[in-house]
XYZ file of C-alpha atoms in Angstrom:
219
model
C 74.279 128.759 138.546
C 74.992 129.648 135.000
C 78.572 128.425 135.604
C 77.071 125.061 136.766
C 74.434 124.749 133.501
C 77.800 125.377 131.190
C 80.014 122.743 133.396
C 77.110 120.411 132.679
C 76.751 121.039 129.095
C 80.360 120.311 128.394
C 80.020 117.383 130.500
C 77.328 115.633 128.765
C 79.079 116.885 125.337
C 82.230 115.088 126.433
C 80.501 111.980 127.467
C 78.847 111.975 124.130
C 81.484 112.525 121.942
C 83.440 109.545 123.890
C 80.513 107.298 123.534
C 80.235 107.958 119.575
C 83.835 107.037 119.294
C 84.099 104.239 121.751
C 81.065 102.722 119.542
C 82.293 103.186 116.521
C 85.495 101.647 116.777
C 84.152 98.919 118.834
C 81.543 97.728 116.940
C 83.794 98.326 113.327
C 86.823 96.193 114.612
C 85.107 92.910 112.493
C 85.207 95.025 108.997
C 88.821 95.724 109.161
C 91.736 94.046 107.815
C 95.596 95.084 107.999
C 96.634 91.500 105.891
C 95.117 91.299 102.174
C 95.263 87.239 102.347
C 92.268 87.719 105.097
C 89.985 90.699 102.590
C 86.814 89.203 101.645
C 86.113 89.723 97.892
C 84.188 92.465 96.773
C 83.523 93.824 93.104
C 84.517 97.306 93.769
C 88.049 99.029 95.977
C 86.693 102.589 97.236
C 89.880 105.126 97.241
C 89.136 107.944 99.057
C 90.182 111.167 98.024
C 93.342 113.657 99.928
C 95.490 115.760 98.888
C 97.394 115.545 95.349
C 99.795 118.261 93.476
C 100.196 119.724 89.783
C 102.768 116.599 89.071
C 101.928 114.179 92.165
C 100.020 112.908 94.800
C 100.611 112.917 99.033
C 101.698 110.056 100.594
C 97.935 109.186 102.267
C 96.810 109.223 98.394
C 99.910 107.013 97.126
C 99.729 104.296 100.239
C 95.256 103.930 99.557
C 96.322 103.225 95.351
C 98.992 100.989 96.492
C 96.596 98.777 98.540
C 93.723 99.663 96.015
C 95.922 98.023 93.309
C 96.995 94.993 95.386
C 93.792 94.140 96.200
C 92.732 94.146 92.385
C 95.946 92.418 91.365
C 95.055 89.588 94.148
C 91.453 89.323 92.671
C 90.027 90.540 95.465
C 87.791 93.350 94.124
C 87.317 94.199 90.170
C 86.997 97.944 89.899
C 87.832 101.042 91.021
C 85.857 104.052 92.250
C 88.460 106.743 92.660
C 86.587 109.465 94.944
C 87.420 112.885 95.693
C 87.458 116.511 95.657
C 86.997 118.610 91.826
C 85.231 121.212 93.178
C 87.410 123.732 91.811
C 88.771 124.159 88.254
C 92.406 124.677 89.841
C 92.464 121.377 92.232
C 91.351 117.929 91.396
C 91.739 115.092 93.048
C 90.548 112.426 90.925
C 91.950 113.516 87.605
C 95.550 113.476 89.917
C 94.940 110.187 91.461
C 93.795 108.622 88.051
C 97.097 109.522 86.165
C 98.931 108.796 88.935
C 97.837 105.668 88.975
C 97.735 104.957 84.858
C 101.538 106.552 85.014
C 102.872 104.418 87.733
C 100.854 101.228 88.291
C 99.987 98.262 85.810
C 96.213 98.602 86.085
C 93.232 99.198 83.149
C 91.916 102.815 82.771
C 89.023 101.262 81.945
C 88.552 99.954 85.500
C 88.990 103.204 87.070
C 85.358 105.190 88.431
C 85.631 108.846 89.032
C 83.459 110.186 91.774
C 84.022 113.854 91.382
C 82.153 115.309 94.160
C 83.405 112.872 96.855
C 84.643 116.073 99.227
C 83.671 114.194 102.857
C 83.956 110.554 103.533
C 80.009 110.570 104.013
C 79.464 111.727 100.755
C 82.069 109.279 99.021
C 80.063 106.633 100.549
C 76.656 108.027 99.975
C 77.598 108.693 96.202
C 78.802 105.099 95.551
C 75.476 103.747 96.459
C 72.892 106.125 94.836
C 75.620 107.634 91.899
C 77.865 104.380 90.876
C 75.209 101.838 92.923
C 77.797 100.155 94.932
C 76.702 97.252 96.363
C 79.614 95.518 98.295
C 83.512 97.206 98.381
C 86.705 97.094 100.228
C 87.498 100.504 101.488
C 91.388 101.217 101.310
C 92.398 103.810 103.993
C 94.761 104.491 106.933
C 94.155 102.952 110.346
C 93.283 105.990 111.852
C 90.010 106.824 109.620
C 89.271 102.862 108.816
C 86.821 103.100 111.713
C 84.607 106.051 110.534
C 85.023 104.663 106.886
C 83.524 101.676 107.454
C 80.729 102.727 109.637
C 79.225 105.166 107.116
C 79.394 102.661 104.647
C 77.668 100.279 105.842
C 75.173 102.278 107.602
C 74.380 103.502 104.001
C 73.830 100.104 103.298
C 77.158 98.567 101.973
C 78.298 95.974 102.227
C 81.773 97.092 103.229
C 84.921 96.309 104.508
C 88.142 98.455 105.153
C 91.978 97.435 103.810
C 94.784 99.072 105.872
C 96.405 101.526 103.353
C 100.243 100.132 103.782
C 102.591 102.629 105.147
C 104.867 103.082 102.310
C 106.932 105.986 104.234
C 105.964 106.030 107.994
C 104.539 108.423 109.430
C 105.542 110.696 112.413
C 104.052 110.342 115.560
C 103.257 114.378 115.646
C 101.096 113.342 112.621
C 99.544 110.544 113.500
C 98.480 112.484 116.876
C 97.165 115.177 114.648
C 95.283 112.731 112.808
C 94.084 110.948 116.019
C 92.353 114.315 117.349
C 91.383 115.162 114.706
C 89.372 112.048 113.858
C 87.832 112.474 117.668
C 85.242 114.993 116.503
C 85.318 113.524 112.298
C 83.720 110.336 114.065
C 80.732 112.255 115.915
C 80.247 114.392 112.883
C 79.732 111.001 110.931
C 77.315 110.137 113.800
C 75.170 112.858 113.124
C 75.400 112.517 109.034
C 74.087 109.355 109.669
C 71.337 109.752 112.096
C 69.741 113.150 110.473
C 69.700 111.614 106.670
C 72.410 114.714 105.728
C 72.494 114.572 101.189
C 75.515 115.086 99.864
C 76.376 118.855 97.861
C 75.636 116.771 94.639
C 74.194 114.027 93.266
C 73.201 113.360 89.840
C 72.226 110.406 87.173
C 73.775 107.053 87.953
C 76.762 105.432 86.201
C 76.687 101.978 87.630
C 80.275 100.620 88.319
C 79.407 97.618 86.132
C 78.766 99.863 83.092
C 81.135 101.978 81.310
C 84.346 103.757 83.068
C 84.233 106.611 80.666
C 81.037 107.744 81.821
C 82.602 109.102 84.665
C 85.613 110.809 83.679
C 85.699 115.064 82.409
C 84.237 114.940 78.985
């Protein structure tokens, strides 16, 4: 009997955990774009935080500035809101992305947004509402997470849209698999965010992305 009641459980879990992710990529398929001639225009480009180095960034960071910077460059969005993960005094991704970006890229410091407690997707897109009051944005990502991004945004309330990060390098298939199962379980989590009002770890006093640039970055 007790073997039955666990077959069940896992069951139902499994049929809920396809039914999160079958709706979420369903019903997000209209917010996503893989050519920049077909982005609506937005006033700010969301680039979500990953991992960066002492000197560098990864390749998921480089590909989301590339398209964030194209999609500025084509007048399609205004500013930036760089978001990320400075939780720690010895690894900061915003700081890393932002001089990345100033070092490599023709673009305006003073157009770049630091969100430094962006350290989940959910909280990127809860910040830019109630910290930087985002109001409509084009999310640059890979294909993989543009589903989940989009969702949370604009169950927050924004009016979003998601830009295919271009593949600058490709990626391996064993990585894109990893990514893929991973994101299985990333999209329910998202679910739940959502439906039980989770707060982010921080939130603050607002610097609208309108205002000043400089009221974001490490004093």
């Amino acid at each position: 009997m007790f073997f039955i009641f666990i077959l069940g459980l896992c069951l139902a879990a499994g049929i809920f955990c396809a039914a999160v992710n079958v709706s979420m990529i369903v019903t997000s398929r209209p917010y996503i774009f893989s050519s920049i001639k077909d982005v609506p225009e937005k006033y700010a480009v969301i680039v979500p935080g990953a991992k960066v180095y002492k000197t560098t960034v990864s390749h998921v960071v480089r590909d989301r500035i590339e398209g964030a910077i194209n999609l500025v460059h084509e007048g399609k969005c205004e500013r930036y809101l760089v978001s990320g993960d400075h939780g720690r005094k010895d690894y900061d991704e915003v700081n890393g992305i932002k001089d990345f970006m100033c070092k490599n890229y023709d673009v305006e410091e003073s157009d770049i947004f630091l969100d430094h407690a962006g350290f989940s997707t959910y909280e990127t897109m809860y910040r830019a509402r109630d910290i930087f009051c985002v109001k409509d944005a084009v999310i640059v990502t890979q294909k993989t997470f543009a589903p989940r991004a989009v969702y949370l945004a604009r169950k927050l309330g924004l009016d979003a849209v998601v830009y295919e990060a271009p593949e600058l390098a490709r990626y391996s298939d064993r990585i894109k698999a990893s990514w893929q199962i991973r994101e299985v379980l990333a999209r329910v989590k998202a679910f739940l965010d959502v439906t039980f009002h989770v707060k982010p770890k921080y939130l603050g006093s607002q610097i609208p992305i309108t205002g000043d640039a400089s009221e974001s970055w490490d004093k």
